[in-house]
Coordinates of C-alpha atoms and ligand atoms in Angstrom, one line a residue:
M577 CA 0.0 0.0 0.0
A578 CA 1.3 3.4 -0.9
E579 CA 2.3 5.6 2.0
K580 CA -0.2 8.1 3.2
Y581 CA 0.2 11.5 4.8
A582 CA -1.7 13.7 7.2
V583 CA -1.8 17.5 7.6
G584 CA -1.5 18.7 11.2
V585 CA -2.6 22.2 12.0
D586 CA -2.3 24.0 15.4
I587 CA -4.1 27.3 15.4
G588 CA -3.0 29.9 17.9
G589 CA -3.7 33.6 18.4
T590 CA -0.4 34.7 16.8
T591 CA 0.6 31.9 14.5
V592 CA -0.8 28.9 12.8
K593 CA 1.6 26.0 12.9
L594 CA 1.4 23.4 10.2
A595 CA 3.1 20.1 9.3
I596 CA 2.8 17.3 6.7
I597 CA 3.4 14.1 8.5
K598 CA 3.7 10.5 7.3
E599 CA 1.4 7.9 8.9
T600 CA 4.5 6.5 10.5
G601 CA 5.1 9.8 12.3
D602 CA 8.0 11.1 10.1
I603 CA 7.6 14.9 9.7
I604 CA 8.0 15.8 6.0
E605 CA 8.0 19.5 6.7
K606 CA 6.7 21.8 9.4
W607 CA 6.2 25.6 9.1
E608 CA 4.1 28.4 10.3
I609 CA 2.0 31.2 9.0
K610 CA 0.7 34.4 10.7
T611 CA -2.8 34.1 12.2
N612 CA -5.0 36.7 10.4
L613 CA -7.3 38.0 13.1
E614 CA -9.1 40.4 10.8
D615 CA -12.8 40.0 10.4
N616 CA -12.9 37.6 13.4
G617 CA -10.5 35.1 11.8
A618 CA -12.7 34.5 8.7
S619 CA -9.8 34.0 6.4
I620 CA -7.9 31.4 8.5
P621 CA -9.2 28.2 6.9
G622 CA -8.5 29.7 3.4
D623 CA -5.0 30.8 4.5
I624 CA -4.3 27.3 5.8
W625 CA -5.4 25.5 2.7
K626 CA -3.5 27.9 0.4
S627 CA -0.3 27.4 2.4
V628 CA -0.8 23.6 2.5
S629 CA -1.5 23.3 -1.3
R630 CA 1.8 25.2 -2.0
K631 CA 3.8 22.8 0.2
L632 CA 2.1 19.8 -1.4
E633 CA 3.3 21.0 -4.7
T634 CA 6.8 21.6 -3.4
H635 CA 7.0 18.0 -2.2
G636 CA 5.3 16.6 -5.3
L637 CA 2.4 15.2 -3.3
R638 CA -1.2 14.9 -4.6
S639 CA -4.1 15.6 -2.2
S640 CA -5.2 12.0 -2.9
E641 CA -2.1 10.9 -1.0
L642 CA -3.5 12.7 2.1
L643 CA -5.6 10.9 4.7
G644 CA -7.1 14.2 5.8
I645 CA -6.5 17.4 7.9
G646 CA -6.4 17.5 11.6
A647 CA -6.7 20.8 13.4
G648 CA -6.5 22.1 16.9
A649 CA -8.1 25.4 18.0
P650 CA -7.7 27.4 21.2
G651 CA -11.1 27.1 22.6
F652 CA -14.1 24.9 23.1
V653 CA -14.7 22.5 20.2
D654 CA -17.7 20.3 19.5
K655 CA -15.8 17.2 18.2
S656 CA -18.9 15.6 16.7
T657 CA -19.4 18.5 14.2
G658 CA -15.9 20.0 14.2
D659 CA -17.4 23.4 15.1
V660 CA -15.4 25.7 17.3
A661 CA -18.0 27.0 19.8
V662 CA -15.8 29.8 21.2
A663 CA -12.2 30.7 20.6
V664 CA -11.8 34.1 22.3
N665 CA -8.3 34.8 21.1
I666 CA -9.2 34.3 17.5
G667 CA -12.7 35.8 17.5
W668 CA -14.5 32.6 16.4
K669 CA -18.0 31.9 17.7
D670 CA -19.9 28.8 16.4
F671 CA -17.3 28.6 13.6
A672 CA -17.7 25.6 11.3
L673 CA -13.9 24.9 11.0
A674 CA -14.1 21.3 10.0
D675 CA -16.7 22.0 7.3
K676 CA -14.8 24.9 5.9
L677 CA -11.5 22.9 5.7
E678 CA -13.4 20.0 4.0
Q679 CA -15.0 22.3 1.5
L680 CA -11.7 23.9 0.6
S681 CA -9.6 20.8 0.4
G682 CA -12.0 18.0 -0.5
L683 CA -10.5 16.0 2.3
P684 CA -11.9 14.8 5.6
A685 CA -11.1 17.2 8.5
V686 CA -11.2 16.6 12.2
V687 CA -11.0 19.3 14.9
D688 CA -10.2 19.2 18.6
N689 CA -9.0 21.8 21.1
D690 CA -5.3 22.7 21.3
A691 CA -4.6 21.1 24.7
N692 CA -6.2 17.8 23.6
I693 CA -4.1 17.6 20.4
A694 CA -1.0 18.5 22.4
A695 CA -1.8 15.5 24.7
L696 CA -2.3 13.2 21.7
G697 CA 1.0 14.4 20.1
E698 CA 3.0 13.8 23.3
N699 CA 1.4 10.4 23.6
W700 CA 2.1 9.4 20.0
L701 CA 5.7 10.5 19.5
G702 CA 6.7 12.2 22.8
A703 CA 6.9 11.6 26.5
G704 CA 3.6 9.6 26.7
N705 CA 5.1 6.6 24.9
Q706 CA 1.6 5.5 23.8
A707 CA 0.1 5.2 27.3
E708 CA -3.5 4.0 27.5
N709 CA -4.2 6.4 30.4
L710 CA -2.5 9.8 30.6
I711 CA -2.9 13.3 31.9
A712 CA -1.1 16.1 30.1
V713 CA -0.8 19.5 31.7
T714 CA 0.6 22.5 29.8
I715 CA 1.6 25.3 32.1
G716 CA 2.1 28.5 30.2
T717 CA 0.1 31.8 30.2
G718 CA -2.8 29.5 31.2
V719 CA -3.0 25.9 32.3
G720 CA -4.1 23.6 29.6
G721 CA -5.2 20.0 30.2
G722 CA -5.7 16.9 28.0
I723 CA -6.7 13.5 29.2
I724 CA -6.4 10.2 27.5
A725 CA -8.5 7.4 29.0
N726 CA -8.5 3.9 27.6
G727 CA -6.5 5.0 24.6
K728 CA -8.8 7.9 23.6
V729 CA -8.6 11.6 24.3
I730 CA -11.8 12.5 26.3
S731 CA -13.9 15.4 25.0
G732 CA -17.1 15.1 27.0
V733 CA -20.6 16.1 25.9
N734 CA -19.6 19.5 24.5
G735 CA -15.9 19.5 24.2
T736 CA -15.1 20.6 27.7
A737 CA -13.6 17.5 29.4
G738 CA -10.1 17.6 30.7
E739 CA -10.1 21.4 31.3
I740 CA -7.8 20.9 34.3
G741 CA -6.9 24.6 34.3
H742 CA -10.4 25.4 35.4
I743 CA -10.6 23.1 38.3
T744 CA -11.6 25.4 41.3
V745 CA -8.8 25.4 43.8
E746 CA -9.8 28.6 45.8
T747 CA -13.6 29.1 46.1
D748 CA -13.1 32.9 46.5
G749 CA -9.9 33.2 44.6
A750 CA -8.7 35.6 41.8
P751 CA -10.8 36.1 38.7
C752 CA -10.2 33.7 35.8
N753 CA -10.6 34.3 32.0
C754 CA -13.5 31.9 32.1
G755 CA -15.5 34.3 34.2
R756 CA -15.3 32.4 37.4
N757 CA -12.9 32.7 40.4
G758 CA -10.1 30.7 41.8
C759 CA -9.4 28.3 38.9
L760 CA -6.1 26.3 39.0
E761 CA -4.7 28.6 36.3
T762 CA -5.2 31.7 38.4
V763 CA -2.6 30.2 40.8
A764 CA -0.4 27.8 38.8
S765 CA 0.1 29.5 35.4
A766 CA 2.9 31.9 34.5
T767 CA 0.2 34.6 34.9
G768 CA -0.8 33.3 38.3
I769 CA 2.9 33.2 39.5
V770 CA 3.4 36.8 38.3
R771 CA 0.2 37.9 40.0
Q772 CA 1.4 36.4 43.4
A773 CA 4.8 38.0 42.9
N774 CA 3.3 41.4 42.3
Q775 CA 1.1 41.0 45.3
S776 CA 4.2 40.3 47.5
V777 CA 6.0 43.3 46.2
E778 CA 2.9 45.5 46.7
S779 CA 2.4 44.4 50.2
G780 CA 6.0 45.4 51.0
H781 CA 7.5 42.0 51.8
K782 CA 11.2 41.9 52.0
T783 CA 12.1 40.1 48.7
V784 CA 14.6 40.3 45.9
L785 CA 11.5 40.5 43.6
T786 CA 11.1 44.1 44.7
T787 CA 14.5 45.0 43.3
L788 CA 13.7 43.1 40.1
F789 CA 10.5 45.0 39.7
E790 CA 12.2 48.3 40.3
K791 CA 14.9 47.4 37.8
N792 CA 12.8 45.9 35.0
G793 CA 9.3 47.4 35.6
K794 CA 7.9 43.9 35.8
I795 CA 8.4 40.4 37.2
S796 CA 8.4 37.2 35.1
A797 CA 7.6 33.7 36.3
K798 CA 11.2 32.8 35.5
D799 CA 12.4 35.6 37.9
V800 CA 10.4 33.9 40.6
F801 CA 12.0 30.5 40.0
E802 CA 15.5 32.0 39.8
S803 CA 15.0 34.0 42.9
A804 CA 13.8 31.0 44.8
A805 CA 16.8 29.0 43.6
A806 CA 19.0 31.8 44.9
G807 CA 17.4 31.6 48.3
D808 CA 14.7 34.3 48.3
R809 CA 12.1 33.2 50.8
I810 CA 9.1 34.9 49.4
S811 CA 9.8 33.4 45.9
S812 CA 10.3 29.9 47.5
R813 CA 6.9 30.3 49.2
I814 CA 5.2 31.2 45.9
I815 CA 6.7 28.1 44.2
E816 CA 5.7 26.0 47.2
R817 CA 2.1 27.3 46.9
V818 CA 2.1 26.8 43.1
T819 CA 3.4 23.2 43.3
D820 CA 1.1 22.3 46.2
V821 CA -2.1 23.5 44.4
L822 CA -1.0 21.9 41.2
G823 CA -0.2 18.6 42.9
L824 CA -3.6 18.7 44.6
A825 CA -5.5 19.3 41.4
I826 CA -3.5 16.7 39.4
A827 CA -4.0 14.2 42.2
N828 CA -7.8 14.7 42.1
A829 CA -7.8 14.4 38.3
A830 CA -5.6 11.3 38.6
T831 CA -8.1 9.7 41.0
V832 CA -10.6 9.8 38.1
V833 CA -8.3 8.6 35.4
N834 CA -5.7 6.4 37.1
P835 CA -3.0 7.4 34.6
S836 CA 0.4 5.7 34.0
K837 CA 1.9 9.0 32.8
I838 CA 1.5 12.6 33.8
V839 CA 3.1 14.8 31.2
I840 CA 4.1 18.3 32.2
G841 CA 4.8 20.8 29.5
G842 CA 4.5 24.5 28.6
G843 CA 6.9 27.4 29.3
V844 CA 6.8 27.1 33.1
S845 CA 7.9 23.5 32.9
D846 CA 11.3 24.8 31.7
A847 CA 12.0 25.2 35.4
G848 CA 12.6 21.5 35.3
E849 CA 13.3 19.7 38.6
Q850 CA 12.7 22.9 40.5
L851 CA 9.0 22.4 39.5
L852 CA 8.8 18.7 39.0
I853 CA 10.3 17.5 42.4
P854 CA 8.0 19.6 44.7
L855 CA 5.1 18.9 42.3
R856 CA 5.7 15.1 42.6
K857 CA 5.9 15.5 46.4
A858 CA 2.6 17.4 46.6
F859 CA 1.0 14.8 44.3
D860 CA 2.1 11.9 46.5
K861 CA 0.8 13.8 49.5
Y862 CA -2.7 14.1 48.0
A863 CA -3.1 11.0 45.8
L864 CA -4.2 7.5 46.8
P865 CA -1.1 5.4 47.2
R866 CA -2.2 3.1 44.4
I867 CA -2.7 6.1 42.1
S868 CA 0.8 7.4 43.1
D869 CA 2.4 4.0 42.5
G870 CA 1.0 3.7 39.0
A871 CA 1.8 7.3 37.9
E872 CA 5.1 8.5 36.4
F873 CA 5.7 12.3 36.0
V874 CA 7.5 13.1 32.8
K875 CA 8.5 16.3 31.1
A876 CA 6.9 16.9 27.7
K877 CA 9.4 16.3 24.9
L878 CA 7.9 17.8 21.7
G879 CA 7.7 21.4 22.7
N880 CA 5.8 23.5 20.2
D881 CA 5.5 20.5 17.8
A882 CA 3.2 18.5 20.0
G883 CA 0.1 20.2 18.6
V884 CA 0.7 19.6 14.9
I885 CA 1.9 16.0 15.6
G886 CA -1.3 15.4 17.7
A887 CA -3.5 16.9 15.0
A888 CA -2.0 14.5 12.4
Y889 CA -2.6 11.7 14.9
L890 CA -6.2 12.7 15.2
V891 CA -6.5 12.1 11.4
K892 CA -4.8 8.7 11.7
Q893 CA -6.9 7.7 14.7
N894 CA -10.2 8.7 13.1
G895 CA -9.2 6.5 10.1
K896 CA -11.0 8.8 7.8
A897 CA -9.2 7.5 4.8
Ligands
ZN1451 ZN1 -11.3 29.3 34.9

């Protein structure tokens, strides 16, 4: 049988990442284009297909050699229709992404949210190592979550399953983008870490963060990790709080899923062991011993490629040949 290919697309608020990937997982080419946010992102599907067509030509591939297009969008996705219900950063509302891609390309298209495709990507070619049960947590500006149970990414009735970042961890906590208060990502994202650092500075605590703030006009999550490593007590306390809350939320999610792998990715995970060691400790404190025994924490391996790889896997898994 002739080799088939899939197109993986990972749509973000700034760039759209794309890749042509063999069924075996070999990446033929990956590239990115700018996300055109004009007119509420109306031109994005057309931009995607135009760019893909050009690359197919370059590689001498016909669209009949493609299994389909998989795409991830930053928002809530109805997987059964491939519609994006809401993607705030793009401006999409009830946007029929899968239909539009199918009409443009004449190929089957499947759509899921960006955190789910990242989880699938890590599980196919990255740190997940094709686990049957896995929790992926992406800690960046927000906290994204993707859950694989019994070999499938779970979406739920309207595409909202696995939203670990919106588990409530403080019933009267800071406001979240989702309109509620005290979600995990208000504490454990880069944004949450910076918020806590700013609070400490404002309330006049003695910390090196104040000096950094005065020097740079702002504090980054990286500053907090570096200051903690250098012995700053306030920064250490913030990291302790972050890893404790994160460990608690992941332990609760793990009680539902009983995963063999917990994959931690995103910009904040660059802190490496400084994050992972206390996180594992907090997790062990809150999880059932049998859940802890079965679960291995691993750092995500694919970085920014996880999305396009997972989107291509979505095509392969759906077998829409
Ligand atoms: Zn929230």
